[in-house]
Coordinates of C-alpha atoms and ligand atoms in Angstrom, one line a residue:
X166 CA 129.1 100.6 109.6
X167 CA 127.5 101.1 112.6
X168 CA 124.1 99.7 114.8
X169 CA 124.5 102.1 117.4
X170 CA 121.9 104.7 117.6
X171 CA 118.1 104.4 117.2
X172 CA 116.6 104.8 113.9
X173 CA 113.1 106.7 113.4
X174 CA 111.6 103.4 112.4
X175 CA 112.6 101.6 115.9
X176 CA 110.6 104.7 118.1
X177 CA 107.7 102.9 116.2
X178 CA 108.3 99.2 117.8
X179 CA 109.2 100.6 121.6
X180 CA 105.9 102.6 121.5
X181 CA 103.4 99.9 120.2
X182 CA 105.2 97.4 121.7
X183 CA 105.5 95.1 118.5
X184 CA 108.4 92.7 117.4
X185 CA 111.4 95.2 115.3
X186 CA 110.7 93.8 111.8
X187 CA 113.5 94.7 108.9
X188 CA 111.9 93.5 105.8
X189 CA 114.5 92.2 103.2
X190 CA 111.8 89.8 101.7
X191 CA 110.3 92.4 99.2
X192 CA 106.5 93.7 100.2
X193 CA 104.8 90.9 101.8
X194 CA 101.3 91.2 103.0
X195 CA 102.2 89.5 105.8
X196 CA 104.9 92.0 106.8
X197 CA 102.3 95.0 106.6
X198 CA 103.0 94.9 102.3
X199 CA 104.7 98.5 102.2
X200 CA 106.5 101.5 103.5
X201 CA 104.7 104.6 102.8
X202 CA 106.4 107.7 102.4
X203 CA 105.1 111.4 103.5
X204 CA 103.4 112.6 100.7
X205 CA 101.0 109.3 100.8
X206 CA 101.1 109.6 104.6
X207 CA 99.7 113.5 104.8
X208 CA 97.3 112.3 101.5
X209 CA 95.5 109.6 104.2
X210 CA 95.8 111.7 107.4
X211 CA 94.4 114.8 105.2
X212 CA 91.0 113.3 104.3
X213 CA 89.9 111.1 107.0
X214 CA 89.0 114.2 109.0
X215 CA 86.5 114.8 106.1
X216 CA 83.5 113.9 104.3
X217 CA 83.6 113.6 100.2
X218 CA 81.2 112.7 97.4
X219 CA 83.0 109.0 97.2
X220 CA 82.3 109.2 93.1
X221 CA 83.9 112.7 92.8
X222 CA 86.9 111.1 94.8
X223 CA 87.0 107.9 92.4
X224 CA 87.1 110.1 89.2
X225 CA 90.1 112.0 90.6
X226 CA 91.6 108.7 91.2
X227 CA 90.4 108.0 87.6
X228 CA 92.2 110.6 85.9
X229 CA 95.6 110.2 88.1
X230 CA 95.6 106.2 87.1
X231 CA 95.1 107.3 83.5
X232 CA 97.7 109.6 83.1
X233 CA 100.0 107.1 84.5
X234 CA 98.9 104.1 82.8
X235 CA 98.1 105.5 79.5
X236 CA 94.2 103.4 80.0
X237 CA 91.0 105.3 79.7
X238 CA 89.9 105.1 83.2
X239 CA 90.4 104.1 86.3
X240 CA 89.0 103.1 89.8
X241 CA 90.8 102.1 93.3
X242 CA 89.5 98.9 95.2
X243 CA 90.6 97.3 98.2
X244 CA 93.0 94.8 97.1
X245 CA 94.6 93.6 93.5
X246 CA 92.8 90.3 94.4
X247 CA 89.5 92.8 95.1
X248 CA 90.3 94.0 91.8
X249 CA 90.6 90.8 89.9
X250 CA 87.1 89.6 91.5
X251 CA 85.9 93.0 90.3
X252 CA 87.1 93.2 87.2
X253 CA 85.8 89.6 86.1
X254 CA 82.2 90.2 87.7
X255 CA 82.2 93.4 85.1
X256 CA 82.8 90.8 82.1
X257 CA 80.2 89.1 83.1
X258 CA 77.6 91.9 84.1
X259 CA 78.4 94.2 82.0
X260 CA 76.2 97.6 83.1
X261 CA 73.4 95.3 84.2
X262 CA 72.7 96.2 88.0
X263 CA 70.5 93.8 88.7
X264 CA 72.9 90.9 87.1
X265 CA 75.1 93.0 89.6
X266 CA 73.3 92.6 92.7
X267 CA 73.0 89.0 91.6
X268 CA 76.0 87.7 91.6
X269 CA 77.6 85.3 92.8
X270 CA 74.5 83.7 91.0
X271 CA 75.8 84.1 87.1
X272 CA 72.5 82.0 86.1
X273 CA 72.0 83.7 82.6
X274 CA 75.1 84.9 82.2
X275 CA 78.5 84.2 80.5
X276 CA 80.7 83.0 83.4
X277 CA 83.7 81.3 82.0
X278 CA 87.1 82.2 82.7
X279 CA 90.1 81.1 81.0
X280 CA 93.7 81.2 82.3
X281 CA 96.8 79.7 81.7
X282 CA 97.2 76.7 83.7
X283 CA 100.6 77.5 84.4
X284 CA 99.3 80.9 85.6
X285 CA 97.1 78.9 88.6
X286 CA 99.0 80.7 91.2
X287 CA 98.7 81.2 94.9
X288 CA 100.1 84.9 96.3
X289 CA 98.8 84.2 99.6
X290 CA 95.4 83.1 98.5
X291 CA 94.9 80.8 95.4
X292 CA 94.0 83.1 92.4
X293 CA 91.2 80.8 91.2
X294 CA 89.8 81.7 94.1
X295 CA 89.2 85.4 93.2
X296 CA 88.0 84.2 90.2
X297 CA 85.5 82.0 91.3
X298 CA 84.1 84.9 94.1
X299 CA 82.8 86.7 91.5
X300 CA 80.6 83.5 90.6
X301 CA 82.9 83.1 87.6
X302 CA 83.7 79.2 86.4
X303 CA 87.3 78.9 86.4
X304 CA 88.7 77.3 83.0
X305 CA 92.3 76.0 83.0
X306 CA 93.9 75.8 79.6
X307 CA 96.8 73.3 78.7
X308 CA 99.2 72.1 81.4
X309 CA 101.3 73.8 84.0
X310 CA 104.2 73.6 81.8
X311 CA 102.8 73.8 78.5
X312 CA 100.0 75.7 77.0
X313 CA 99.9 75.9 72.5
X314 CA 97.2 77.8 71.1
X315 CA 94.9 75.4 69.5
X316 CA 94.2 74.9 73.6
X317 CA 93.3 78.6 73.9
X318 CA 91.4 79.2 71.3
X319 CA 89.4 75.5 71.6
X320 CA 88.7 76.8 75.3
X321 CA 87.0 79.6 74.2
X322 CA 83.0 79.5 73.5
X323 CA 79.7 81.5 73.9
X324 CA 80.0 81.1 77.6
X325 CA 83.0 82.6 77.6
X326 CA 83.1 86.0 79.7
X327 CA 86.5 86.8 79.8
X328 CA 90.4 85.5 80.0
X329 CA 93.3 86.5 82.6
X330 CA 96.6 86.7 82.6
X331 CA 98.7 86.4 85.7
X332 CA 102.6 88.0 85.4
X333 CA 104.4 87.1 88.4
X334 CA 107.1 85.4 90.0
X335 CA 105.0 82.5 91.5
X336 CA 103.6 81.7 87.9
X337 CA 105.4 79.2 85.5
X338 CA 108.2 81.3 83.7
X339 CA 108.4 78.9 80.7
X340 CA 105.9 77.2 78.4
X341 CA 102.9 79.5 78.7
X342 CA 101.5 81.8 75.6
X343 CA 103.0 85.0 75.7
X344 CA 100.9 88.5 76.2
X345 CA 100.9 89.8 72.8
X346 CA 100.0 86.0 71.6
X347 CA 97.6 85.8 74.5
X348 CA 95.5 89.1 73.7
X349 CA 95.7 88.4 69.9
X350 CA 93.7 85.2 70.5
X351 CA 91.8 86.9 72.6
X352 CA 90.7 89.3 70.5
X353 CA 90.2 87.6 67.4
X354 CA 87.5 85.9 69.5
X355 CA 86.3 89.3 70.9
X356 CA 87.0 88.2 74.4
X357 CA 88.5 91.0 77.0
X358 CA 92.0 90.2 78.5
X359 CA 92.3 90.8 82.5
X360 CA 95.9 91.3 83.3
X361 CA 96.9 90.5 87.5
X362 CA 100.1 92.9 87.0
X363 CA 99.9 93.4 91.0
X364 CA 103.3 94.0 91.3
X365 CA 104.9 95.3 88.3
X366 CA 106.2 98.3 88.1
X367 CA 105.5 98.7 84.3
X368 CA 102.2 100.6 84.7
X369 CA 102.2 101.5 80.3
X370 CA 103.2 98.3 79.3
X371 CA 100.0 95.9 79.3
X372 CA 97.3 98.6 78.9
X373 CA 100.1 99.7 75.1
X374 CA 99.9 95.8 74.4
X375 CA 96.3 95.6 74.3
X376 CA 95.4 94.3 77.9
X377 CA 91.6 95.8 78.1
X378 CA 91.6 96.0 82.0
X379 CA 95.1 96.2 84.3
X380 CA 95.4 95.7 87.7
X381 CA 98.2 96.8 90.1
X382 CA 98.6 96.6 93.9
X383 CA 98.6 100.4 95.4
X384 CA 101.1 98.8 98.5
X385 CA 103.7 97.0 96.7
X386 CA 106.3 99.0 94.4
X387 CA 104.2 102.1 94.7
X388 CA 104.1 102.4 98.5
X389 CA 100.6 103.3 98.9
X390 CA 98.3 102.6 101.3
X391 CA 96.4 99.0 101.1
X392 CA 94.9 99.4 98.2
X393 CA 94.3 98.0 94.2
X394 CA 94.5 100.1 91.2
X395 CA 92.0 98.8 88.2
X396 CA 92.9 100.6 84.9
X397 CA 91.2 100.1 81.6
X398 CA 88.8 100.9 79.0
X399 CA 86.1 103.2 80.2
X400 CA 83.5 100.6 79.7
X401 CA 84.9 97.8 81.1
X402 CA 86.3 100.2 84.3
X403 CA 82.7 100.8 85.1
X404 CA 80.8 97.9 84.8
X405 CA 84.0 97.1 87.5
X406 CA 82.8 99.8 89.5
X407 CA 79.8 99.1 89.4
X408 CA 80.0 96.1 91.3
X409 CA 80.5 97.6 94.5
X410 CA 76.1 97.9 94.7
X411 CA 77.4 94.1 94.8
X412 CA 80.1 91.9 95.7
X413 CA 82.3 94.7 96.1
X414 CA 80.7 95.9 99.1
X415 CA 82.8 93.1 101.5
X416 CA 86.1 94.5 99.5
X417 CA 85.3 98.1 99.9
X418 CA 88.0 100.7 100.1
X419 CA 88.2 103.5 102.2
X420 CA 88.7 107.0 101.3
X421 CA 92.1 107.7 102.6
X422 CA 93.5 104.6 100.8
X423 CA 91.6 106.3 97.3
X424 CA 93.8 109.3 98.4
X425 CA 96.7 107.9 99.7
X426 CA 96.8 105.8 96.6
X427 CA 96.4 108.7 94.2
X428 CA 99.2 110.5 96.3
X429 CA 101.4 106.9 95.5
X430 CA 101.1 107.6 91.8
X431 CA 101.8 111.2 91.8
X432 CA 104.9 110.1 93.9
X433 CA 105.6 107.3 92.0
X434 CA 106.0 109.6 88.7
X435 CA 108.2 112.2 90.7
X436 CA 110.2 109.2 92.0
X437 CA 114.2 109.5 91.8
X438 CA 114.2 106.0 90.1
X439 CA 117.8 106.2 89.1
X440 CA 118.7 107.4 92.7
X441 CA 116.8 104.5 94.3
X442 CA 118.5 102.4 92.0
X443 CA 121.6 103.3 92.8
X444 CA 121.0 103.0 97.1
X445 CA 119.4 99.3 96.7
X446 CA 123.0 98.9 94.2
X447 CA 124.8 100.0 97.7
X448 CA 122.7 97.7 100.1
X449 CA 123.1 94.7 97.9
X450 CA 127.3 95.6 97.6
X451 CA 127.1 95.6 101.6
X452 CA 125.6 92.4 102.3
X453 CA 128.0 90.9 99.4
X454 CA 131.4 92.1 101.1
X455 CA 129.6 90.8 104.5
X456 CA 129.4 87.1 103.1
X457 CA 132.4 87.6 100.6
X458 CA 135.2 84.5 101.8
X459 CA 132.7 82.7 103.9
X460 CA 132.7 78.6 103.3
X461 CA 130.0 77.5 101.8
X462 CA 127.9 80.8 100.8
X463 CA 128.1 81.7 97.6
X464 CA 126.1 85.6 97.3
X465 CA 125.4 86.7 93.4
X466 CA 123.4 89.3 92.7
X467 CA 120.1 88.3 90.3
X468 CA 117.7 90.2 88.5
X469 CA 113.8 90.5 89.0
X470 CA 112.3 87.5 87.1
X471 CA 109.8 89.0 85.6
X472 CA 111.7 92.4 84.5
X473 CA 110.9 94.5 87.2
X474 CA 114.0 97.2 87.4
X475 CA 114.8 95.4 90.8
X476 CA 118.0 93.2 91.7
X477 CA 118.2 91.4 94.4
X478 CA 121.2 89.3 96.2
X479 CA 120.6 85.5 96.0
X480 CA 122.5 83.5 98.8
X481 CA 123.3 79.9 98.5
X482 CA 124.2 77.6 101.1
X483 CA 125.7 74.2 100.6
X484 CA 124.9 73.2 104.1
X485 CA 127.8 71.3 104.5
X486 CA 130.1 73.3 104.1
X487 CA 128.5 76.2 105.9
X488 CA 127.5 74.2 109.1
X489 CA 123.5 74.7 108.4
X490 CA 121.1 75.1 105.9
X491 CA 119.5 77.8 103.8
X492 CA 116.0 77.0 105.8
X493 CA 118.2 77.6 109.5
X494 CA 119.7 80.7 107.9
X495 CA 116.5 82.6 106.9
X496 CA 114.9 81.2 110.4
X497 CA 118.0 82.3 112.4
X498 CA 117.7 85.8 111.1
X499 CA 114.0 85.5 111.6
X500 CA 114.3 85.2 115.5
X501 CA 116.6 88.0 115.6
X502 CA 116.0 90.8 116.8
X503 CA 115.3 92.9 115.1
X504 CA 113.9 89.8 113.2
X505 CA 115.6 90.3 109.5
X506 CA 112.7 88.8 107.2
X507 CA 114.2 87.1 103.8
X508 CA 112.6 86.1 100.9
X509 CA 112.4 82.2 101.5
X510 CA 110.1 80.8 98.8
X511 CA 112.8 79.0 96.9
X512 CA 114.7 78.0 100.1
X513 CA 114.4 73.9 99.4
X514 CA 116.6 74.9 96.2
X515 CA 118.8 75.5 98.8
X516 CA 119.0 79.7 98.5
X517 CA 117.6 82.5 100.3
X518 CA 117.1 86.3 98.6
X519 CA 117.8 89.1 100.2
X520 CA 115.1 92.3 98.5
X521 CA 116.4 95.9 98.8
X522 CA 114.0 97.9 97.9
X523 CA 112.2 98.0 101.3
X524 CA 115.3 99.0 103.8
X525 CA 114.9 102.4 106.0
X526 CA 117.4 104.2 107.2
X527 CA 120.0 102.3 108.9
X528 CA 119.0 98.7 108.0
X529 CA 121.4 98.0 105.5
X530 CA 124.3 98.2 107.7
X531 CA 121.7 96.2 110.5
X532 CA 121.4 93.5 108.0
X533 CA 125.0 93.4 106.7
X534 CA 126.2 92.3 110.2
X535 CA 122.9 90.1 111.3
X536 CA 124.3 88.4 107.9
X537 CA 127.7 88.3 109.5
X538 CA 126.7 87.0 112.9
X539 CA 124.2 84.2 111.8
X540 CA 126.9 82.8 109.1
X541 CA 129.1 82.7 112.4
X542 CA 127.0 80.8 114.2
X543 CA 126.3 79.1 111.5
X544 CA 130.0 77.5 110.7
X545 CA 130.3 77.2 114.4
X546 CA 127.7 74.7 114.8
X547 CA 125.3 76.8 116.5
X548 CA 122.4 76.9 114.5
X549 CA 119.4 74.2 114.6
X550 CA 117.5 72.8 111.4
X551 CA 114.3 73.8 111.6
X552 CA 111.6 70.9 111.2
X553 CA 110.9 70.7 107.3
X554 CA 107.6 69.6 107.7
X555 CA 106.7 72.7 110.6
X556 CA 108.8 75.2 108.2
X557 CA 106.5 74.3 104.6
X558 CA 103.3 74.6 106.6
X559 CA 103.6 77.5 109.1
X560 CA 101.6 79.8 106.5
X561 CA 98.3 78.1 107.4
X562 CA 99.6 77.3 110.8
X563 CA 100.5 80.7 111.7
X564 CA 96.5 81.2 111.2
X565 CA 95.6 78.0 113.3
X566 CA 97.3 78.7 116.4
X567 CA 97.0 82.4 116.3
X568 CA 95.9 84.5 119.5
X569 CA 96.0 80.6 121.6
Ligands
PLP139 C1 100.4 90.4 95.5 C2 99.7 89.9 94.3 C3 98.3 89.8 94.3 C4 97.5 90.2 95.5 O1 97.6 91.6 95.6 P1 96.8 92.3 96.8 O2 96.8 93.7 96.4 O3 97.6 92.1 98.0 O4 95.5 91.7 96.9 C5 97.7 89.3 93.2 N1 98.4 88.8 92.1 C6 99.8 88.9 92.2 C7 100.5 88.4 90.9 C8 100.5 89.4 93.3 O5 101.8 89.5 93.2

C-alpha cells in the first residue's frame, strides 16, 4: 500500500485550485453528489455543442427510463426533489395547463397530500417542503413511530390529490405501513402513490409493486450528471411534464444532464455489478485490517439499511478508550488533506461509516492509512473535541458565513 504517486483525480485539485476531497460518505450533494464515468462524461460534452428539439430529447430519455424501470414513460428534471414537486403538481393538475400555469395557487383543485409521518424527512432540504412548492397541503398521517391504517385511510378525502412514500435511510425504519400495504390503501381509494426512491438502486421494484409514479436521483448510484429521473404511467408522466410551462421552469434541466442521464442508465444496465461488488468488498477489508487491534475501535462491516446491494464499514469509538471521540475522528480526517469525508449522521451514537462505493483510483489505500494516522493521534492525545453545539449546526452555518 502505497500514497506515493499522483492519481488522475488529484491533476483535478492542483489545476482548479480546490481543497483534495476523498469522499467515503456515500454521494452527498454537498460533496458534488457523484463521480461520473466516461460514457456519461462524452454523453454531456457531445450535446452541448448542439441544438435539439428538447421534446424529441425527453422521449429518448423516455424510452431509456422505461426499459429500465419497467414504467410506461419517463421524463428527466433537475433534481429528485424537482421531481417530487413535479410529480405532485401533476396530481393535482392533471393535463389542465392553465391549472398548470396557476399553481402554486391550487384554488379549485384537490391539493392534499398524505405521507407517513415517520417519512417527514429532511435530505438536505425538509421533504415537506417540495411538497408544499407545488402549492400542495402537506397531510401527516399517524406518529413518527407509528402509523395503522385506519389513520391512512381516515386521512384520505375528496381533496385528496395524491400520497408519497419516502424510502430512505433518514426515514423511520420501524412502525410505518409498508409499500405493498401503502399502495393497496391507496388504491382502493383511487388515489396515485408517489414513491421518493432517490437513491435506490432498485429501479423495477416500486414501479412492479404498484407505485404509479417513481422517482430516482440521476447523481447518486447511477453516476449521472445532476439530474432526477421521474418514471410512471404515461398519464401521470405527462401531466409531470407538463409542469415545466409552470413551476418547473425554476427547476429546469439542461440538455446535457437529459443526455448524460440517459448515458447513466445505459451504463448503469452494462454495469459490472458483481465486479464493483467485489472492489468496495476489498476497500472495506483494507480499512478493517487498518483499525484491526486498535483500543477502543471496534470496525464491523454493515449492510445498506434500506437493501441497497451496498455494505459499508461502521466504526465505533468508545472515546475513552480511544483517546477521542467519533465526532473528533470524522473532523480529524475532515481537515486532512486530502480531507477524507465520512458519513457522520449517526456520529452522537457514537460511530462513524466509512461508504465505498465512491473511491477512485488510489483512495482506498489513501484512506486506509489517514484511518491509521488519525487513530494514532487519536490514542496519543492529540486530537481536540470539536464543540457539539458548532458540529450539529454547521449545515446551516456553512451557508451563513459562506464567501465572509
Ligand atoms: C437525495 C434524496 C433526495 C433529493 O435528491 P436530489 O436529486 O438531490 O434532489 C430526495 N429524497 C431522498 C430520499 C434522497 O435520498
Amino acid at each position: 500500500m502505497t500514497t506515493s504517486g499522483t492519481h488522475d483525480w488529484q491533476a483535478f485539485y492542483s489545476a482548479s485550485g480546490m481543497t483534495p476531497v476523498i469522499n467515503v460518505s456515500g454521494t452527498m450533494t454537498g460533496l458534488g453528489a457523484s463521480s461520473a464515468g466516461q460514457p456519461v462524461v462524452e454523453a454531456c460534452a457531445a450535446i452541448l455543442p448542439h441544438f435539439v428539439r428538447m421534446h424529441e430529447l425527453q422521449a429518448l430519455a423516455s424510452e431509456t427510463i422505461a426499459r429500465l424501470t419497467g414504467a410506461e414513460a419517463g421524463f428527466v428534471t433537475a433534481s429528485a426533489s424537482a421531481g417530487i414537486t413535479l410529480s405532485i403538481a401533476g396530481c393535482m393538475t392533471g393535463l389542465d395547463p392553465a391549472a398548470a400555469e396557476r399553481l402554486p395557487d391550487a384554488s379549485g383543485l384537490k391539493n392534499e397530500v398524505v405521507i407517513q409521518a415517520g417519512h417527514l424527512c429532511h435530505y438536505g432540504a425538509p421533504v415537506d417542503q417540495s411538497m408544499r412548492l407545488a402549492g400542495a397541503a402537506v397531510v401527516p398521517v399517524g406518529q413518527s413511530t407509528q402509523v395503522l391504517d385506519h389513520q391512512l385511510t381516515g386521512a384520505i378525502n375528496e381533496r385528496t390529490a395524491a400520497a408519497l412514500y419516502v424510502v430512505s435511510h433518514h426515514v423511520v425504519d420501524y412502525g410505518q405501513i409498508p409499500f405493498d400495504a401503502f399502495v393497496a390503501l391507496c388504491h382502493e381509494a383511487n388515489l396515485p402513490v408517489i414513491v421518493d426512491a432517490a437513491s435506490e438502486y432498485d429501479l423495477t421494484g416500486f414501479i412492479e409493486a404498484g407505485a404509479d409514479l417513481a422517482i430516482y436521483s440521476a447523481h447518486k448510484f447511477l453516476g449521472g450528471p445532476t439530474a432526477g429521473l421521474v418514471a410512471g404511467a404515461a398519464d401521470r408522466v405527462r401531466a409531470a411534464y407538463l409542469q415545466n410551462i409552470g413551476i418547473g421552469r425554476g427547476m429546469k434541466v439542461g440538455k446535457e444532464s437529459i443526455y448524460g442521464a440517459i448515458a447513466a442508465l445505459k451504463a448503469w444496465e452494462a454495469r459490472d455489478h458483481a465486479a464493483i461488488r467485489k472492489a468496495e468488498r476489498q476497500a472495506l477489508d483494507t480499512w478493517l485490517a487498518a483499525l484491526a487491534g486498535r483500543p477502543g475501535i471496534d470496525a464491523t462491516i454493515v449492510p445498506d439499511p434500506t437493501n441497497n446491494p451496498l455494505d459499508r464499514l461502521r466504526i465505533n469509538v468508545d472515546p475513552a478508550v480511544a483517546g477521542a471521540s467519533a465526532r473528533a475522528i470524522a473532523a480529524a480526517l475532515a481537515a486532512g488533506d486530502p480531507a477524507v469525508i465520512v458519513r457522520d449522521h449517526e456520529v452522537e451514537q457514537g460511530w462513524i461509516q466509512l461508504d465505498p462505493c465512491n473511491l477512485l483510483p488510489g483512495q482506498m489505500a489513501m484512506v486506509a492509512e489517514r484511518l491509521a494516522a488519525v487513530c494514532e493521534a487519536a490514542s496519543g492525545g492529540r486530537l481536540t473535541e470539536p464543540d457539539l453545539t458548532v458540529w450539529r449546526n454547521q449545515s446551516v452555518d456553512s451557508y451563513l458565513t459562506w464567501g465572509r
